[in-house]
Amino acid sequence: MRLLIVEDETRLALSLAKGLTAEGFAVDVVHDGLEGLHRAGEGSYDLVVLDIMLPGMNGYRVCGALRAAGHDVPILMLTAKDGEYDEAEGLDTGADDYLTKPFSYVVLVARVRALLRRRARAGGSPVLRAGGIAVDTAARRVHRGEDEIVLTAKEFAVLEQLALRAGEVVGKPEILEHVWDFAYEGDPNIVEVYVSALRRKLGADAIQTVRGAGYRLVNS
Ligand code: CA
């Protein structure tokens, strides 16, 4: 799952990014409303955390512009302080939820997960199944048959991308895009490292390598 944080308070933005990355999300950060609109408009995010007071373009307008352009990405708005902004105004522009600063990090993560769950439910069950493997994207647990398989946050994120398209070939660049952030400049072969780890835990036959194309989570 890939998140975009649009927040001009650099320290806050970076600490949120650090925390959410540790939760297994790929997180990109921008500090300007126009840049946020541009990035979010590319359509590769699963959720946007959007501050209201931003240089370039304020969060209300960014949100309104995204909705006007037909983007339905979940948006969690950050308001500066209670009473300063009308919560209804935020929701009227098409935000899915809002949080008033200062907020606890734990609450933010819970809201992010709730929005992602709501979205998963709208599209069906949060449990993705393939070849005897069940990936619960809400509880973030994985079972093979009756056995629970314990994965790291990144391993889970890679498996989730494969499970979302079980039976299909998922390219390495797509996995990189959704699991690592845009500042990642390391070796794209990092994906192989995680696929190897997943094979050790789920069984060597669970994930096929399709040479030159990507990986396929076996769905039979
Ligand atoms: Ca701000």
mmCIF file of C-alpha atoms and ligand atoms in Angstrom:
data_model
loop_
_atom_site.group_PDB
_atom_site.id
_atom_site.type_symbol
_atom_site.label_atom_id
_atom_site.label_comp_id
_atom_site.label_asym_id
_atom_site.label_seq_id
_atom_site.Cartn_x
_atom_site.Cartn_y
_atom_site.Cartn_z
ATOM 1 C CA MET A 1 0.000 0.000 0.000
ATOM 2 C CA ARG A 2 1.352 3.371 -0.998
ATOM 3 C CA LEU A 3 0.589 6.576 0.874
ATOM 4 C CA LEU A 4 1.177 10.225 0.054
ATOM 5 C CA ILE A 5 1.673 12.750 2.846
ATOM 6 C CA VAL A 6 1.108 16.406 1.893
ATOM 7 C CA GLU A 7 2.293 18.428 4.879
ATOM 8 C CA ASP A 8 4.508 21.517 5.005
ATOM 9 C CA GLU A 9 5.615 21.038 8.610
ATOM 10 C CA THR A 10 8.731 19.108 7.702
ATOM 11 C CA ARG A 11 9.363 17.531 11.083
ATOM 12 C CA LEU A 12 5.793 16.313 11.418
ATOM 13 C CA ALA A 13 5.758 15.042 7.834
ATOM 14 C CA LEU A 14 8.996 13.136 8.278
ATOM 15 C CA SER A 15 8.017 11.606 11.599
ATOM 16 C CA LEU A 16 4.692 10.458 10.125
ATOM 17 C CA ALA A 17 6.531 9.029 7.141
ATOM 18 C CA LYS A 18 8.975 7.204 9.372
ATOM 19 C CA GLY A 19 6.217 5.704 11.504
ATOM 20 C CA LEU A 20 4.031 4.662 8.583
ATOM 21 C CA THR A 21 7.030 3.171 6.805
ATOM 22 C CA ALA A 22 7.691 1.047 9.879
ATOM 23 C CA GLU A 23 4.073 -0.152 9.601
ATOM 24 C CA GLY A 24 4.926 -1.499 6.155
ATOM 25 C CA PHE A 25 3.528 1.268 3.953
ATOM 26 C CA ALA A 26 5.436 2.861 1.106
ATOM 27 C CA VAL A 27 5.307 6.557 1.955
ATOM 28 C CA ASP A 28 6.035 9.610 -0.170
ATOM 29 C CA VAL A 29 6.147 13.110 1.283
ATOM 30 C CA VAL A 30 5.615 16.474 -0.390
ATOM 31 C CA HIS A 31 5.449 19.855 1.342
ATOM 32 C CA ASP A 32 3.417 21.916 -1.101
ATOM 33 C CA GLY A 33 -0.245 21.802 -2.155
ATOM 34 C CA LEU A 34 0.375 22.025 -5.889
ATOM 35 C CA GLU A 35 2.996 19.321 -5.727
ATOM 36 C CA GLY A 36 0.547 17.247 -3.664
ATOM 37 C CA LEU A 37 -2.181 17.668 -6.276
ATOM 38 C CA HIS A 38 0.230 16.718 -9.033
ATOM 39 C CA ARG A 39 1.459 13.606 -7.213
ATOM 40 C CA ALA A 40 -1.953 12.448 -6.017
ATOM 41 C CA GLY A 41 -3.336 13.046 -9.501
ATOM 42 C CA GLU A 42 -0.933 10.455 -10.893
ATOM 43 C CA GLY A 43 -3.249 7.906 -9.336
ATOM 44 C CA SER A 44 -0.725 5.517 -7.838
ATOM 45 C CA TYR A 45 -1.641 6.116 -4.178
ATOM 46 C CA ASP A 46 -3.888 4.050 -1.959
ATOM 47 C CA LEU A 47 -4.438 6.940 0.453
ATOM 48 C CA VAL A 48 -3.506 10.620 0.844
ATOM 49 C CA VAL A 49 -2.860 12.375 4.174
ATOM 50 C CA LEU A 50 -3.545 16.030 3.398
ATOM 51 C CA ASP A 51 -2.841 19.055 5.568
ATOM 52 C CA ILE A 52 -5.124 22.070 5.102
ATOM 53 C CA MET A 53 -2.790 25.059 5.429
ATOM 54 C CA LEU A 54 -0.208 24.498 2.720
ATOM 55 C CA PRO A 55 1.905 26.690 0.472
ATOM 56 C CA GLY A 56 0.979 26.609 -3.210
ATOM 57 C CA MET A 57 -2.624 25.471 -2.797
ATOM 58 C CA ASN A 58 -4.583 24.757 0.366
ATOM 59 C CA GLY A 59 -5.766 21.284 1.277
ATOM 60 C CA TYR A 60 -9.448 22.019 0.627
ATOM 61 C CA ARG A 61 -8.682 23.059 -2.907
ATOM 62 C CA VAL A 62 -6.336 20.116 -3.487
ATOM 63 C CA CYS A 63 -9.066 17.749 -2.298
ATOM 64 C CA GLY A 64 -11.746 19.479 -4.361
ATOM 65 C CA ALA A 65 -9.566 19.414 -7.484
ATOM 66 C CA LEU A 66 -8.841 15.695 -7.075
ATOM 67 C CA ARG A 67 -12.533 14.852 -6.685
ATOM 68 C CA ALA A 68 -13.476 17.129 -9.585
ATOM 69 C CA ALA A 69 -10.992 15.221 -11.721
ATOM 70 C CA GLY A 70 -12.650 11.940 -10.720
ATOM 71 C CA HIS A 71 -10.039 10.590 -8.292
ATOM 72 C CA ASP A 72 -11.597 8.529 -5.509
ATOM 73 C CA VAL A 73 -8.415 7.913 -3.502
ATOM 74 C CA PRO A 74 -9.227 7.986 0.259
ATOM 75 C CA ILE A 75 -8.203 11.337 1.768
ATOM 76 C CA LEU A 76 -7.486 11.935 5.455
ATOM 77 C CA MET A 77 -7.373 15.675 6.192
ATOM 78 C CA LEU A 78 -5.257 17.186 8.940
ATOM 79 C CA THR A 79 -6.732 20.315 10.485
ATOM 80 C CA ALA A 80 -4.571 22.801 12.344
ATOM 81 C CA LYS A 81 -6.539 23.136 15.521
ATOM 82 C CA ASP A 82 -9.959 22.466 16.846
ATOM 83 C CA GLY A 83 -12.473 25.104 15.778
ATOM 84 C CA GLU A 84 -10.191 26.907 13.380
ATOM 85 C CA TYR A 85 -11.597 25.069 10.414
ATOM 86 C CA ASP A 86 -15.007 23.726 9.876
ATOM 87 C CA GLU A 87 -14.834 19.971 9.853
ATOM 88 C CA ALA A 88 -17.904 19.828 7.623
ATOM 89 C CA GLU A 89 -16.115 21.987 5.092
ATOM 90 C CA GLY A 90 -13.325 19.419 4.901
ATOM 91 C CA LEU A 91 -15.789 16.613 4.402
ATOM 92 C CA ASP A 92 -17.786 18.656 1.880
ATOM 93 C CA THR A 93 -14.799 18.912 -0.428
ATOM 94 C CA GLY A 94 -14.730 15.125 -0.535
ATOM 95 C CA ALA A 95 -12.336 14.213 2.270
ATOM 96 C CA ASP A 96 -13.117 10.803 3.806
ATOM 97 C CA ASP A 97 -12.024 11.652 7.328
ATOM 98 C CA TYR A 98 -10.238 14.342 9.270
ATOM 99 C CA LEU A 99 -7.905 14.560 12.256
ATOM 100 C CA THR A 100 -7.340 17.614 14.424
ATOM 101 C CA LYS A 101 -3.759 18.513 15.358
ATOM 102 C CA PRO A 102 -2.182 17.654 17.665
ATOM 103 C CA PHE A 103 -3.133 14.021 17.213
ATOM 104 C CA SER A 104 -1.594 10.877 18.520
ATOM 105 C CA TYR A 105 0.336 8.837 16.040
ATOM 106 C CA VAL A 106 -1.548 5.718 17.128
ATOM 107 C CA VAL A 107 -4.848 7.391 16.246
ATOM 108 C CA LEU A 108 -3.514 8.419 12.841
ATOM 109 C CA VAL A 109 -2.465 4.853 12.027
ATOM 110 C CA ALA A 110 -5.857 3.551 13.175
ATOM 111 C CA ARG A 111 -7.666 6.068 10.939
ATOM 112 C CA VAL A 112 -5.453 5.217 7.974
ATOM 113 C CA ARG A 113 -6.128 1.508 8.429
ATOM 114 C CA ALA A 114 -9.861 2.113 8.881
ATOM 115 C CA LEU A 115 -10.043 4.067 5.613
ATOM 116 C CA LEU A 116 -8.104 1.388 3.759
ATOM 117 C CA ARG A 117 -10.392 -1.288 5.247
ATOM 118 C CA ARG A 118 -13.507 0.623 4.285
ATOM 119 C CA ARG A 119 -12.158 0.844 0.772
ATOM 120 C CA ALA A 120 -11.272 -2.872 0.687
ATOM 121 C CA ARG A 121 -14.778 -3.747 1.910
ATOM 122 C CA ALA A 122 -16.369 -1.572 -0.732
ATOM 123 C CA GLY A 123 -14.487 -3.688 -3.236
ATOM 124 C CA GLY A 124 -15.225 -7.001 -1.500
ATOM 125 C CA SER A 125 -13.716 -9.021 1.324
ATOM 126 C CA PRO A 126 -10.503 -7.779 2.958
ATOM 127 C CA VAL A 127 -9.238 -11.365 2.849
ATOM 128 C CA LEU A 128 -7.396 -12.202 -0.348
ATOM 129 C CA ARG A 129 -7.074 -15.918 -1.099
ATOM 130 C CA ALA A 130 -4.757 -17.763 -3.439
ATOM 131 C CA GLY A 131 -3.540 -21.335 -3.507
ATOM 132 C CA GLY A 132 -4.333 -22.113 0.133
ATOM 133 C CA ILE A 133 -2.887 -18.808 1.305
ATOM 134 C CA ALA A 134 -5.203 -16.274 2.966
ATOM 135 C CA VAL A 135 -3.997 -12.684 3.260
ATOM 136 C CA ASP A 136 -6.145 -10.640 5.630
ATOM 137 C CA THR A 137 -5.457 -7.072 4.551
ATOM 138 C CA ALA A 138 -7.471 -5.669 7.474
ATOM 139 C CA ALA A 139 -5.942 -7.685 10.340
ATOM 140 C CA ARG A 140 -2.630 -7.913 8.461
ATOM 141 C CA ARG A 141 -2.322 -11.627 9.115
ATOM 142 C CA VAL A 142 -1.453 -14.430 6.774
ATOM 143 C CA HIS A 143 -2.475 -18.072 6.970
ATOM 144 C CA ARG A 144 -1.459 -21.049 4.917
ATOM 145 C CA GLY A 145 -4.133 -23.642 5.587
ATOM 146 C CA GLU A 146 -4.610 -23.576 9.345
ATOM 147 C CA ASP A 147 -1.149 -22.229 10.105
ATOM 148 C CA GLU A 148 -0.497 -18.576 10.730
ATOM 149 C CA ILE A 149 2.597 -17.361 8.895
ATOM 150 C CA VAL A 150 4.383 -14.498 10.621
ATOM 151 C CA LEU A 151 5.723 -11.936 8.149
ATOM 152 C CA THR A 152 7.635 -8.697 8.539
ATOM 153 C CA ALA A 153 5.834 -5.515 7.491
ATOM 154 C CA LYS A 154 7.694 -5.356 4.149
ATOM 155 C CA GLU A 155 7.198 -9.047 3.431
ATOM 156 C CA PHE A 156 3.491 -8.543 4.055
ATOM 157 C CA ALA A 157 3.402 -5.537 1.742
ATOM 158 C CA VAL A 158 5.056 -7.489 -1.091
ATOM 159 C CA LEU A 159 2.729 -10.465 -0.610
ATOM 160 C CA GLU A 160 -0.289 -8.141 -0.548
ATOM 161 C CA GLN A 161 0.653 -6.717 -3.946
ATOM 162 C CA LEU A 162 0.928 -10.236 -5.377
ATOM 163 C CA ALA A 163 -2.313 -11.360 -3.707
ATOM 164 C CA LEU A 164 -4.264 -8.385 -5.057
ATOM 165 C CA ARG A 165 -3.608 -9.884 -8.484
ATOM 166 C CA ALA A 166 -3.310 -13.554 -7.621
ATOM 167 C CA GLY A 167 -2.719 -15.749 -10.638
ATOM 168 C CA GLU A 168 -1.449 -12.821 -12.680
ATOM 169 C CA VAL A 169 2.119 -11.749 -13.303
ATOM 170 C CA VAL A 170 3.043 -8.681 -11.278
ATOM 171 C CA GLY A 171 6.109 -6.821 -12.526
ATOM 172 C CA LYS A 172 9.003 -5.901 -10.284
ATOM 173 C CA PRO A 173 8.559 -2.149 -11.023
ATOM 174 C CA GLU A 174 4.908 -2.313 -9.882
ATOM 175 C CA ILE A 175 5.884 -4.010 -6.642
ATOM 176 C CA LEU A 176 8.631 -1.448 -6.099
ATOM 177 C CA GLU A 177 6.208 1.395 -6.762
ATOM 178 C CA HIS A 178 3.649 0.210 -4.225
ATOM 179 C CA VAL A 179 5.947 -1.087 -1.510
ATOM 180 C CA TRP A 180 8.897 1.283 -1.605
ATOM 181 C CA ASP A 181 8.709 5.070 -1.817
ATOM 182 C CA PHE A 182 9.855 7.341 -4.626
ATOM 183 C CA ALA A 183 13.035 8.272 -2.811
ATOM 184 C CA TYR A 184 14.133 4.640 -2.971
ATOM 185 C CA GLU A 185 17.197 4.554 -5.137
ATOM 186 C CA GLY A 186 18.537 1.216 -4.121
ATOM 187 C CA ASP A 187 18.789 -1.961 -6.103
ATOM 188 C CA PRO A 188 15.450 -2.997 -7.662
ATOM 189 C CA ASN A 189 16.548 -6.557 -6.954
ATOM 190 C CA ILE A 190 15.483 -5.880 -3.361
ATOM 191 C CA VAL A 191 12.135 -7.312 -4.520
ATOM 192 C CA GLU A 192 13.845 -10.669 -5.140
ATOM 193 C CA VAL A 193 15.181 -10.673 -1.602
ATOM 194 C CA TYR A 194 11.663 -10.334 -0.217
ATOM 195 C CA VAL A 195 10.205 -12.870 -2.626
ATOM 196 C CA SER A 196 12.873 -15.347 -1.485
ATOM 197 C CA ALA A 197 11.960 -14.689 2.139
ATOM 198 C CA LEU A 198 8.274 -15.214 1.320
ATOM 199 C CA ARG A 199 9.066 -18.512 -0.409
ATOM 200 C CA ARG A 200 10.928 -19.702 2.666
ATOM 201 C CA LYS A 201 7.912 -18.960 4.821
ATOM 202 C CA LEU A 202 5.048 -19.857 2.474
ATOM 203 C CA GLY A 203 6.628 -22.710 0.536
ATOM 204 C CA ALA A 204 8.953 -22.651 -2.454
ATOM 205 C CA ASP A 205 6.091 -23.295 -4.875
ATOM 206 C CA ALA A 206 3.854 -20.446 -3.650
ATOM 207 C CA ILE A 207 5.384 -17.754 -5.861
ATOM 208 C CA GLN A 208 6.540 -18.353 -9.429
ATOM 209 C CA THR A 209 9.162 -16.274 -11.168
ATOM 210 C CA VAL A 210 8.164 -15.383 -14.712
ATOM 211 C CA ARG A 211 11.452 -14.566 -16.337
ATOM 212 C CA GLY A 212 11.674 -11.026 -17.639
ATOM 213 C CA ALA A 213 8.127 -10.248 -16.495
ATOM 214 C CA GLY A 214 7.757 -10.543 -12.746
ATOM 215 C CA TYR A 215 6.195 -12.800 -10.145
ATOM 216 C CA ARG A 216 2.969 -14.712 -9.868
ATOM 217 C CA LEU A 217 1.256 -15.840 -6.701
ATOM 218 C CA VAL A 218 0.041 -19.332 -7.582
ATOM 219 C CA ASN A 219 -3.735 -19.425 -7.495
ATOM 220 C CA SER A 220 -4.768 -23.061 -7.626
HETATM 221 CA CA CA B 1 0.430 23.316 7.322
#
